[in-house]
Short mmCIF file of C-alpha atoms and ligand atoms in Angstrom, two decimals:
data_model
loop_
_atom_site.label_atom_id
_atom_site.label_comp_id
_atom_site.label_asym_id
_atom_site.label_seq_id
_atom_site.Cartn_x
_atom_site.Cartn_y
_atom_site.Cartn_z
CA MET A 1 51.99 -9.61 -34.91
CA SER A 2 48.08 -8.50 -34.89
CA ASP A 3 45.70 -9.27 -37.79
CA THR A 4 44.54 -6.71 -40.50
CA ILE A 5 41.72 -5.41 -41.55
CA GLY A 6 40.02 -3.01 -44.20
CA LEU A 7 37.09 -2.48 -42.50
CA VAL A 8 35.19 -0.28 -45.96
CA ILE A 9 31.74 1.44 -45.63
CA LEU A 10 29.68 1.53 -48.34
CA ALA A 11 28.19 5.17 -47.78
CA ALA A 12 27.79 6.31 -51.87
CA GLY A 13 23.71 5.67 -53.23
CA LYS A 14 21.80 8.53 -52.95
CA GLY A 15 19.42 8.74 -50.03
CA THR A 16 16.93 8.83 -52.86
CA ARG A 17 13.44 8.58 -50.79
CA MET A 18 14.85 10.80 -48.11
CA LYS A 19 13.91 13.71 -50.07
CA ILE A 20 17.21 15.68 -48.45
CA ASP A 21 19.73 16.94 -50.67
CA THR A 22 23.29 15.77 -48.74
CA PRO A 23 24.57 12.40 -48.64
CA LYS A 24 22.04 9.97 -46.19
CA ALA A 25 25.00 9.49 -44.54
CA LEU A 26 25.13 13.55 -42.68
CA ALA A 27 21.58 12.80 -41.53
CA LYS A 28 21.60 13.35 -37.60
CA THR A 29 19.85 11.23 -35.90
CA ALA A 30 21.21 12.14 -31.56
CA GLY A 31 22.73 15.03 -31.91
CA LYS A 32 25.39 12.42 -34.85
CA CYS A 33 25.66 11.68 -38.31
CA LEU A 34 24.09 8.32 -38.74
CA LEU A 35 27.88 7.67 -39.72
CA ASP A 36 28.92 8.48 -37.09
CA TYR A 37 28.07 5.34 -35.10
CA VAL A 38 28.61 2.72 -38.44
CA VAL A 39 32.22 5.18 -37.38
CA GLU A 40 32.45 4.79 -34.46
CA ALA A 41 31.60 0.37 -33.80
CA SER A 42 33.79 -0.34 -36.22
CA LEU A 43 36.79 1.70 -34.36
CA ASP A 44 35.55 -0.02 -31.61
CA PHE A 45 35.48 -3.16 -32.34
CA ALA A 46 39.20 -3.02 -34.76
CA HIS A 47 40.71 -1.41 -31.12
CA GLN A 48 38.97 -3.85 -28.70
CA SER A 49 39.87 -6.74 -31.11
CA SER A 50 43.32 -5.66 -31.02
CA LEU A 51 43.90 -4.84 -34.66
CA LYS A 52 45.09 -2.99 -37.56
CA ALA A 53 42.73 -1.24 -39.09
CA GLU A 54 41.70 1.15 -41.27
CA ILE A 55 38.60 2.85 -43.01
CA GLY A 56 37.75 3.21 -46.44
CA LEU A 57 34.58 5.06 -46.93
CA VAL A 58 33.44 5.13 -50.32
CA VAL A 59 31.96 8.41 -51.68
CA GLY A 60 30.20 9.26 -54.05
CA HIS A 61 26.98 11.38 -53.96
CA LYS A 62 27.58 14.94 -52.60
CA LYS A 63 30.96 13.18 -51.67
CA GLU A 64 32.46 16.77 -51.12
CA LEU A 65 30.59 17.59 -48.00
CA LEU A 66 31.98 13.59 -46.49
CA GLU A 67 35.30 15.05 -47.34
CA ALA A 68 34.71 17.91 -45.25
CA TRP A 69 33.27 15.90 -42.14
CA LEU A 70 35.88 13.47 -42.49
CA ASP A 71 38.31 16.28 -42.80
CA LYS A 72 36.95 16.88 -39.55
CA HIS A 73 37.33 13.72 -37.58
CA PRO A 74 39.20 13.42 -34.67
CA ALA A 75 40.19 9.38 -36.47
CA LYS A 76 40.88 11.14 -39.97
CA SER A 77 44.63 9.24 -39.28
CA GLN A 78 42.82 6.34 -39.69
CA LEU A 79 40.60 7.41 -42.89
CA LYS A 80 40.58 7.22 -46.49
CA THR A 81 38.35 8.20 -48.31
CA ALA A 82 37.55 5.92 -52.14
CA TRP A 83 35.12 7.26 -55.09
CA GLN A 84 32.99 5.82 -56.74
CA LYS A 85 32.20 7.59 -59.55
CA GLU A 86 28.91 5.72 -60.76
CA GLN A 87 26.78 4.08 -58.56
CA LYS A 88 26.75 0.53 -60.17
CA GLY A 89 26.12 -1.62 -56.98
CA THR A 90 27.77 -2.89 -53.76
CA ALA A 91 30.52 -4.70 -55.24
CA ASP A 92 31.12 -2.08 -57.79
CA ALA A 93 30.86 -0.14 -54.97
CA LEU A 94 34.04 -2.44 -52.55
CA LYS A 95 36.17 -2.40 -56.22
CA ALA A 96 36.02 1.61 -56.05
CA CYS A 97 37.50 1.66 -52.34
CA PHE A 98 40.49 -1.82 -53.71
CA HIS A 99 40.80 1.07 -56.96
CA ASP A 100 41.78 4.38 -55.17
CA LEU A 101 43.04 2.20 -52.37
CA PRO A 102 45.06 0.05 -53.38
CA HIS A 103 46.33 -0.81 -50.28
CA PHE A 104 43.72 -2.39 -48.63
CA TRP A 105 44.64 -5.87 -50.92
CA ASN A 106 47.19 -6.19 -47.64
CA TYR A 107 44.76 -6.07 -45.27
CA GLU A 108 44.02 -10.03 -44.24
CA TYR A 109 40.51 -9.41 -43.83
CA THR A 110 37.89 -6.61 -45.72
CA MET A 111 34.51 -6.22 -43.59
CA VAL A 112 31.97 -3.87 -45.46
CA ALA A 113 29.76 -1.93 -43.80
CA CYS A 114 26.98 -0.22 -44.37
CA ALA A 115 26.73 3.77 -43.70
CA ASP A 116 22.73 4.05 -42.70
CA THR A 117 22.39 1.36 -39.80
CA PRO A 118 23.16 3.42 -36.37
CA MET A 119 22.48 1.45 -34.96
CA ILE A 120 25.20 -1.06 -34.80
CA ARG A 121 27.23 -1.94 -32.36
CA SER A 122 31.05 -2.93 -32.44
CA SER A 123 29.59 -6.53 -29.88
CA GLU A 124 28.05 -7.39 -33.77
CA PHE A 125 31.09 -6.44 -35.40
CA LYS A 126 32.84 -9.23 -32.63
CA VAL A 127 30.91 -11.73 -33.16
CA LEU A 128 31.06 -11.95 -36.85
CA PHE A 129 35.09 -11.84 -36.89
CA GLU A 130 35.06 -14.35 -34.58
CA ALA A 131 33.03 -16.65 -36.14
CA LEU A 132 35.54 -16.30 -39.13
CA LYS A 133 38.18 -17.17 -37.12
CA SER A 134 36.83 -19.88 -35.20
CA SER A 135 36.52 -22.49 -38.27
CA PRO A 136 40.68 -21.81 -40.34
CA GLY A 137 38.44 -22.56 -43.29
CA LEU A 138 36.29 -20.28 -43.59
CA VAL A 139 36.06 -17.12 -46.75
CA GLY A 140 33.84 -15.17 -45.49
CA VAL A 141 31.68 -14.83 -43.09
CA ALA A 142 27.65 -12.47 -43.39
CA ALA A 143 25.14 -11.08 -40.71
CA THR A 144 21.55 -11.98 -41.49
CA PHE A 145 18.53 -11.78 -39.15
CA GLU A 146 15.41 -12.71 -38.78
CA ALA A 147 12.96 -10.61 -40.49
CA HIS A 148 9.42 -9.09 -39.36
CA GLU A 149 9.59 -7.52 -42.49
CA PRO A 150 11.53 -9.15 -45.27
CA LYS A 151 10.27 -7.30 -48.17
CA GLY A 152 13.15 -5.11 -49.58
CA TYR A 153 15.81 -7.17 -48.23
CA GLY A 154 18.20 -10.55 -49.66
CA ARG A 155 17.18 -13.31 -48.96
CA ILE A 156 19.40 -15.78 -47.74
CA VAL A 157 19.23 -19.00 -49.29
CA HIS A 158 20.65 -22.18 -47.83
CA GLY A 159 21.78 -24.89 -49.78
CA ASN A 160 23.52 -28.28 -48.90
CA HIS A 161 27.37 -26.32 -48.68
CA GLY A 162 27.21 -23.52 -47.30
CA PHE A 163 24.58 -20.52 -48.45
CA HIS A 164 23.48 -17.50 -51.30
CA ILE A 165 21.60 -14.47 -50.84
CA VAL A 166 18.86 -13.68 -53.78
CA GLU A 167 17.91 -10.04 -53.72
CA GLU A 168 14.03 -9.35 -53.19
CA LYS A 169 13.52 -8.97 -57.20
CA ASP A 170 15.75 -11.18 -58.94
CA ALA A 171 13.26 -13.64 -56.04
CA THR A 172 11.53 -16.85 -57.10
CA GLU A 173 8.16 -16.39 -55.27
CA LYS A 174 9.62 -19.43 -53.27
CA GLU A 175 12.73 -18.03 -51.93
CA ARG A 176 10.54 -14.69 -51.18
CA ALA A 177 8.47 -16.85 -48.17
CA ILE A 178 12.62 -17.03 -47.25
CA THR A 179 11.93 -15.04 -43.99
CA GLU A 180 16.28 -15.39 -43.09
CA VAL A 181 17.26 -12.21 -44.78
CA ASN A 182 21.01 -10.15 -45.22
CA SER A 183 21.79 -7.41 -43.82
CA GLY A 184 24.36 -6.27 -45.68
CA PHE A 185 27.33 -6.55 -42.76
CA TYR A 186 29.77 -9.01 -44.12
CA ILE A 187 34.14 -10.04 -42.78
CA LEU A 188 35.61 -11.69 -45.74
CA LYS A 189 38.85 -12.69 -45.84
CA THR A 190 40.50 -10.37 -48.67
CA SER A 191 41.99 -13.36 -50.45
CA HIS A 192 38.64 -14.02 -51.20
CA VAL A 193 37.81 -10.97 -52.47
CA LYS A 194 40.50 -10.47 -54.71
CA GLU A 195 39.50 -14.08 -55.99
CA VAL A 196 36.18 -13.39 -57.00
CA LEU A 197 34.51 -9.71 -56.91
CA GLY A 198 36.21 -9.02 -60.07
CA SER A 199 34.50 -11.55 -62.22
CA ILE A 200 30.98 -11.06 -59.89
CA SER A 201 28.77 -9.61 -62.93
CA ASN A 202 25.55 -7.59 -63.33
CA ASP A 203 23.65 -10.55 -65.35
CA ASN A 204 20.55 -9.50 -63.00
CA LYS A 205 17.10 -7.56 -63.02
CA SER A 206 18.38 -4.07 -61.73
CA GLY A 207 21.80 -4.54 -64.33
CA GLU A 208 23.38 -3.76 -60.74
CA PHE A 209 26.84 -5.15 -59.56
CA TYR A 210 25.74 -7.46 -56.39
CA LEU A 211 28.55 -7.56 -54.11
CA THR A 212 26.41 -10.25 -52.53
CA ASP A 213 27.47 -12.84 -55.14
CA LEU A 214 31.14 -13.30 -52.56
CA PHE A 215 29.11 -15.87 -51.41
CA GLN A 216 27.84 -18.86 -53.28
CA ASN A 217 27.27 -22.33 -52.01
CA LYS A 218 31.46 -23.67 -53.92
CA TYR A 219 32.43 -21.13 -51.35
CA GLU A 220 33.54 -22.12 -48.29
CA VAL A 221 31.62 -19.26 -46.68
CA LYS A 222 28.75 -18.57 -43.51
CA ALA A 223 26.11 -17.08 -42.33
CA VAL A 224 26.34 -15.31 -38.84
CA LYS A 225 21.92 -15.35 -37.38
CA PHE A 226 21.76 -12.88 -35.52
CA PRO A 227 19.42 -12.52 -33.05
CA SER A 228 17.61 -9.10 -33.40
CA GLU A 229 16.98 -7.01 -36.83
CA VAL A 230 17.36 -3.97 -34.23
CA PRO A 231 21.40 -3.55 -34.67
CA PHE A 232 20.61 -4.09 -38.50
CA LEU A 233 17.51 -1.81 -38.99
CA GLY A 234 19.39 0.55 -41.97
CA ILE A 235 17.26 4.25 -42.26
CA ASN A 236 15.85 5.03 -45.69
CA THR A 237 12.98 7.65 -44.99
CA MET A 238 12.82 10.58 -42.45
CA GLU A 239 9.90 8.17 -40.30
CA GLN A 240 12.33 5.16 -40.39
CA LEU A 241 15.20 8.12 -39.68
CA ALA A 242 12.33 9.41 -36.18
CA GLU A 243 11.79 5.53 -35.11
CA VAL A 244 15.64 4.68 -34.99
CA THR A 245 16.09 8.46 -32.83
CA SER A 246 13.37 7.80 -30.13
CA LEU A 247 15.72 3.52 -30.32
CA LEU A 248 18.49 5.97 -30.22
CA ARG A 249 17.16 7.89 -27.26
CA ALA A 250 15.83 4.72 -25.18
CA ARG A 251 18.70 2.99 -26.26
CA LYS A 252 20.79 5.55 -23.47
CA LEU A 253 18.66 6.78 -21.35
CA LYS A 254 19.00 2.82 -20.37
CA GLN A 255 22.28 2.84 -19.91
CA LEU A 256 22.52 5.60 -18.20
CA MET A 257 19.81 4.58 -15.76
CA ILE A 258 22.35 1.60 -15.12
CA ASP A 259 24.80 4.07 -14.19
CA GLY A 260 22.84 4.97 -11.38
CA VAL A 261 21.48 8.46 -12.85
CA GLU A 262 17.45 8.88 -11.85
CA PHE A 263 15.19 10.07 -14.34
CA LEU A 264 11.74 11.14 -12.85
CA ASN A 265 10.02 11.14 -16.42
CA PRO A 266 12.89 9.48 -18.88
CA GLN A 267 9.61 9.59 -21.06
CA THR A 268 9.51 13.08 -21.83
CA VAL A 269 13.71 14.19 -21.98
CA HIS A 270 15.94 14.39 -25.21
CA ILE A 271 19.96 13.47 -24.78
CA ASP A 272 21.71 12.77 -26.88
CA ASP A 273 24.06 10.40 -27.77
CA GLU A 274 27.93 11.32 -26.76
CA VAL A 275 25.64 13.23 -23.56
CA THR A 276 27.39 11.62 -20.64
CA ILE A 277 25.74 11.95 -17.55
CA GLY A 278 27.86 11.02 -13.85
CA VAL A 279 25.95 8.97 -10.95
CA GLY A 280 23.92 10.27 -8.62
CA SER A 281 22.54 13.08 -11.25
CA THR A 282 18.44 13.42 -11.12
CA ILE A 283 16.91 14.91 -14.35
CA TYR A 284 13.49 15.82 -14.06
CA PRO A 285 10.96 15.71 -16.86
CA ASN A 286 11.43 18.31 -20.19
CA VAL A 287 15.10 18.67 -20.26
CA THR A 288 17.37 18.75 -23.41
CA LEU A 289 20.92 17.44 -23.30
CA LEU A 290 22.79 17.88 -26.51
CA GLY A 291 25.91 17.89 -28.62
CA LYS A 292 28.76 15.94 -26.53
CA THR A 293 27.33 17.68 -22.96
CA LYS A 294 28.98 16.61 -20.12
CA ILE A 295 27.07 15.87 -16.88
CA GLY A 296 28.93 16.03 -13.30
CA GLU A 297 27.51 13.55 -10.58
CA ARG A 298 24.51 15.09 -8.33
CA VAL A 299 23.75 17.08 -10.37
CA VAL A 300 20.97 17.81 -10.24
CA ILE A 301 18.84 19.25 -13.40
CA GLU A 302 15.49 20.76 -13.18
CA SER A 303 13.05 20.70 -16.17
CA GLY A 304 12.54 23.33 -18.90
CA ALA A 305 16.50 22.96 -18.47
CA PHE A 306 17.92 23.05 -22.74
CA ILE A 307 22.46 22.78 -22.11
CA LYS A 308 23.79 22.26 -25.24
CA ASN A 309 28.00 21.00 -25.83
CA SER A 310 28.17 22.66 -22.02
CA GLU A 311 29.88 20.30 -19.10
CA VAL A 312 28.59 20.69 -15.52
CA LYS A 313 30.88 18.70 -12.42
CA SER A 314 29.76 17.72 -9.54
CA ASP A 315 26.78 18.72 -6.69
CA SER A 316 25.78 21.34 -8.65
CA GLU A 317 22.10 22.55 -9.74
CA ILE A 318 20.43 23.94 -13.40
CA LEU A 319 16.80 24.87 -11.79
CA ALA A 320 14.17 25.93 -13.65
CA HIS A 321 14.43 27.37 -18.04
CA SER A 322 17.63 27.40 -17.83
CA TYR A 323 19.65 27.75 -20.92
CA LEU A 324 23.39 26.59 -21.60
CA GLU A 325 25.21 27.11 -24.34
CA GLU A 326 28.91 26.05 -25.11
CA ALA A 327 29.79 27.02 -20.71
CA LEU A 328 31.45 25.66 -17.99
CA VAL A 329 29.87 25.06 -14.73
CA HIS A 330 32.25 24.70 -11.92
CA GLU A 331 30.72 22.09 -8.53
CA ASP A 332 28.70 23.56 -6.26
CA VAL A 333 26.58 25.70 -8.39
CA THR A 334 23.50 27.34 -8.31
CA ILE A 335 22.60 28.49 -12.18
CA GLY A 336 18.79 29.64 -12.58
CA PRO A 337 15.89 28.96 -12.35
CA MET A 338 15.60 30.96 -15.84
CA ALA A 339 19.24 32.31 -16.70
CA ARG A 340 21.52 32.09 -19.46
CA LEU A 341 25.46 30.89 -19.88
CA ARG A 342 26.06 31.58 -23.50
CA PRO A 343 29.40 31.01 -25.02
CA GLY A 344 32.45 31.14 -22.65
CA SER A 345 30.66 30.89 -18.62
CA ASP A 346 32.82 30.18 -16.87
CA ILE A 347 31.26 29.98 -13.94
CA GLY A 348 33.70 29.02 -10.65
CA SER A 349 32.29 27.27 -7.74
CA GLU A 350 30.51 27.30 -4.75
CA SER A 351 29.21 30.57 -7.13
CA LYS A 352 25.60 31.68 -7.74
CA ILE A 353 24.32 32.66 -11.04
CA GLY A 354 20.35 33.69 -10.57
CA ASN A 355 16.89 34.44 -12.32
CA PHE A 356 17.67 35.80 -15.76
CA VAL A 357 20.53 37.02 -15.43
CA GLU A 358 22.81 36.59 -18.14
CA VAL A 359 26.14 35.49 -19.12
CA LYS A 360 28.73 35.78 -21.86
CA LYS A 361 32.01 34.90 -22.64
CA SER A 362 33.20 35.83 -18.74
CA LYS A 363 35.22 34.28 -16.05
CA LEU A 364 33.79 33.78 -12.44
CA ALA A 365 35.80 32.47 -9.89
CA LYS A 366 35.06 31.31 -6.63
CA GLY A 367 32.23 32.12 -4.97
CA VAL A 368 30.86 34.76 -7.29
CA LYS A 369 27.05 35.94 -6.84
CA VAL A 370 25.46 37.15 -9.29
CA SER A 371 21.65 36.65 -7.96
CA HIS A 372 18.97 38.50 -9.99
CA LEU A 373 18.36 40.85 -13.75
CA SER A 374 21.95 41.11 -14.41
CA TYR A 375 23.61 41.24 -17.85
CA VAL A 376 27.81 39.94 -16.99
CA GLY A 377 30.05 40.37 -20.87
CA ASP A 378 32.92 39.68 -21.24
CA ALA A 379 34.32 39.96 -18.09
CA GLU A 380 36.26 38.61 -15.49
CA ILE A 381 35.07 38.21 -11.47
CA GLY A 382 37.24 37.38 -9.06
CA GLU A 383 36.13 34.95 -5.75
CA ASN A 384 33.79 35.57 -3.42
CA THR A 385 32.09 39.00 -4.83
CA ASN A 386 28.58 39.89 -4.51
CA ILE A 387 26.95 41.84 -7.75
CA GLY A 388 23.90 43.66 -7.00
CA CYS A 389 20.04 42.83 -8.49
CA GLY A 390 19.64 44.72 -12.13
CA PHE A 391 24.03 45.09 -13.01
CA ILE A 392 24.87 45.73 -16.54
CA ALA A 393 28.76 45.28 -17.71
CA CYS A 394 28.65 48.15 -20.95
CA ASN A 395 29.83 45.60 -22.36
CA TYR A 396 29.75 47.48 -26.22
CA ASP A 397 29.72 50.57 -27.39
CA GLY A 398 28.36 50.28 -31.33
CA ALA A 399 31.63 48.83 -33.43
CA ASN A 400 33.55 46.48 -30.43
CA LYS A 401 33.44 44.75 -27.41
CA HIS A 402 35.19 46.48 -24.42
CA LYS A 403 36.16 44.22 -20.88
CA THR A 404 35.60 44.29 -16.95
CA THR A 405 37.03 43.32 -14.83
CA ILE A 406 36.33 43.09 -11.40
CA GLY A 407 37.62 41.95 -8.11
CA LYS A 408 37.72 39.53 -5.07
CA ASN A 409 36.10 40.31 -1.81
CA THR A 410 34.17 43.00 -3.91
CA PHE A 411 30.37 44.72 -3.52
CA ILE A 412 28.37 46.05 -6.28
CA GLY A 413 25.44 47.78 -4.98
CA SER A 414 22.30 47.29 -7.23
CA ASP A 415 21.43 48.40 -10.14
CA CYS A 416 25.39 49.83 -11.55
CA GLN A 417 26.93 50.12 -14.33
CA MET A 418 30.16 49.68 -15.91
CA VAL A 419 31.08 50.93 -18.79
CA ALA A 420 34.30 49.44 -20.12
CA PRO A 421 36.71 49.15 -20.49
CA ILE A 422 36.81 49.14 -16.72
CA SER A 423 38.24 48.03 -13.83
CA VAL A 424 37.51 47.50 -9.77
CA GLY A 425 39.52 46.65 -7.99
CA ASP A 426 39.99 43.90 -4.95
CA ASP A 427 37.70 44.90 -1.16
CA ALA A 428 36.62 46.97 -3.28
CA PHE A 429 32.47 49.57 -2.34
CA VAL A 430 30.77 50.17 -5.16
CA ALA A 431 27.92 51.66 -4.23
CA ALA A 432 23.95 51.21 -5.21
CA GLY A 433 23.32 52.95 -8.64
CA SER A 434 26.27 54.94 -9.81
CA THR A 435 27.01 54.45 -13.13
CA ILE A 436 31.38 53.62 -13.44
CA THR A 437 32.77 55.17 -16.17
CA LYS A 438 36.55 55.10 -14.27
CA ASP A 439 38.92 52.84 -12.67
CA VAL A 440 37.99 51.80 -8.84
CA PRO A 441 41.29 50.85 -6.90
CA SER A 442 41.34 48.45 -4.41
CA GLY A 443 39.81 48.40 -1.29
CA ALA A 444 38.05 52.65 -2.14
CA PHE A 445 34.36 53.25 -2.03
CA ALA A 446 33.20 54.43 -5.52
CA ILE A 447 29.33 56.25 -5.66
CA THR A 448 28.35 58.18 -8.68
CA ARG A 449 25.00 59.12 -7.19
CA ALA A 450 23.51 62.56 -7.99
CA GLN A 451 22.48 63.88 -4.44
CA GLN A 452 18.86 63.49 -3.22
CA VAL A 453 16.54 66.97 -2.73
CA THR A 454 14.21 66.15 -0.39
CA LYS A 455 11.52 69.20 -0.66
CA GLU A 456 8.96 68.71 2.70
CA GLY A 457 5.17 68.23 1.61
CA ALA A 458 5.63 69.64 -2.33
CA ALA A 459 4.77 66.21 -3.83
CA LYS A 460 0.91 67.74 -4.25
CA ARG A 461 2.57 69.95 -6.84
CA PHE A 462 3.21 66.64 -9.09
CA ILE A 463 -0.16 64.68 -8.47
CA LYS A 464 -2.62 65.57 -10.82
CA THR A 465 -5.93 65.09 -10.90
CA LYS A 466 -8.78 64.25 -12.89
CA LYS A 467 -10.28 67.19 -14.73
CA SER A 468 -14.10 66.71 -14.19
C1 UD1 B 501 21.83 -4.54 -50.07
C2 UD1 B 501 22.23 -6.16 -50.02
C3 UD1 B 501 21.00 -6.97 -49.78
C4 UD1 B 501 20.57 -6.67 -48.74
C5 UD1 B 501 20.95 -5.05 -48.08
C6 UD1 B 501 20.08 -4.94 -46.47
C7 UD1 B 501 23.14 -6.40 -52.04
C8 UD1 B 501 23.26 -6.66 -54.17
N1 UD1 B 501 21.84 -6.13 -51.82
O1 UD1 B 501 20.59 -3.75 -50.94
O2 UD1 B 501 20.76 -8.41 -50.04
O3 UD1 B 501 19.50 -7.67 -47.86
O4 UD1 B 501 22.26 -4.67 -48.09
O5 UD1 B 501 20.47 -2.78 -46.17
O6 UD1 B 501 23.89 -6.10 -52.04
N2 UD1 B 501 25.99 2.01 -51.66
C9 UD1 B 501 27.01 2.36 -52.59
N3 UD1 B 501 27.05 2.35 -54.25
C10 UD1 B 501 26.55 1.94 -55.23
C11 UD1 B 501 25.15 1.22 -54.29
C12 UD1 B 501 25.15 0.80 -52.39
O7 UD1 B 501 27.65 2.87 -52.35
O8 UD1 B 501 26.77 1.82 -55.94
C13 UD1 B 501 25.70 1.80 -50.83
C14 UD1 B 501 24.44 2.22 -50.06
O9 UD1 B 501 25.05 4.20 -49.84
C15 UD1 B 501 23.91 2.08 -48.71
C16 UD1 B 501 25.02 0.83 -48.72
O10 UD1 B 501 25.84 1.02 -50.61
O11 UD1 B 501 24.83 2.85 -47.98
C17 UD1 B 501 23.85 -0.41 -49.03
O12 UD1 B 501 22.75 0.17 -50.42
P1 UD1 B 501 21.19 -0.57 -51.28
O13 UD1 B 501 21.15 0.92 -51.79
O14 UD1 B 501 20.75 0.35 -49.56
O15 UD1 B 501 21.14 -1.56 -50.69
P2 UD1 B 501 19.83 -2.79 -50.89
O16 UD1 B 501 19.76 -2.53 -52.02
O17 UD1 B 501 19.54 -1.50 -49.43
CA1 CA B 502 19.50 -0.05 -47.93
#
């Protein structure tokens, strides 16, 4: 039978120093909120260690926003909230969890993590858990590290046996000189928590209930010292948020390069944490890839491209200064330069969308060409159809949107307008300069151009000369 663990994430604090009104845990970095990182690392850890796990999220300040976040979370069935009404300290926060989620007492282990540490990964949790499991007598382990600047952290005071944690406010001069600090991440046997949590007092300088009191010399506890403080970096200010964002970006880029993605100038690109890029792809300078964007293999993305929540499949090219949002680009497609794909654009393989073309909520089949200066909105275009320069799908009548359907192997000459709702069949030919208001059947030729009138020698009547 697998071990069981309650993963408690403390997120009730106000985050006063951030100055923003939303809970700190929901502040965003590299496209996800702080809490997303901690939840992901916790669930990954539980999964990799074959643990039966559930997350208990302790909420307080603006709890309805955190509850709304949770409601949209894909792992929502594994996420529960507990409400800490007043922020009386970290031990009180854990009490609130067991109060609202009493079945957490049944889990063999309890992990405690803070919500504002997005650099944390499952590997730190694993190291901590393995340390706890490796000696059967242990009741708890705390993650510690050597801090460059220990100010603000609880100090690790080692005794002959075990250790205890002294908060900065309560520390003596000598204790403050200690550089090994408490990260705020722990794994404990739940039986130990049950024995001690209720008896923790708030008899200290801040009048708060300190969770760190679960660690005392008299208990079988161990401080597990990590080689770097980076995974535990907490965010308290906007400045720290920006610093961590650049660390997360650097980590992401490094991983992508290991995975075989080429960056011509990695310092200038912005890539969100959830973005994926396939091997052999090349990213030019000044490219922005956001949200859940997925880039296939051997894709080229030129400078100035801005791609948000979109998918670009293998062997396609996104040329300079193109803007894609919630778009799907199939294999071997060329987009841009300076093209715009709005939500719902679905561009078939081997198609071409050229400069100054805007596409919205339209499905283009394989091999469609819209090479210059066009608007394709609410349209469906069949295989190998060629749309000439200056095409407009007149999809909006001032009140409603209407659909344009064009079949396969059809040729639409330059400067044509389709007044939707309208349909043009397969193998049809629409002459340049036509405004199409009636359906064109398959195989038909359509033209709506006015007859040309040419009058020999008549130009001089129209050419104005300046009066002197
Ligand atoms: C805590 C530790 C300190 C450690 C530091 C690491 C205690 C007493 N001290 O201090 O030893 O070095 O973390 O960052 O635990 N929270 C609640 N409810 C509360 C208070 C806090 O949910 O009533 C949450 C906060 O939202 C935050 C986490 O607990 O996510 C830590 O709280 P914080 O106030 O930042 O603790 P520190 O003073 O930094
Ligand atoms: Ca803190």
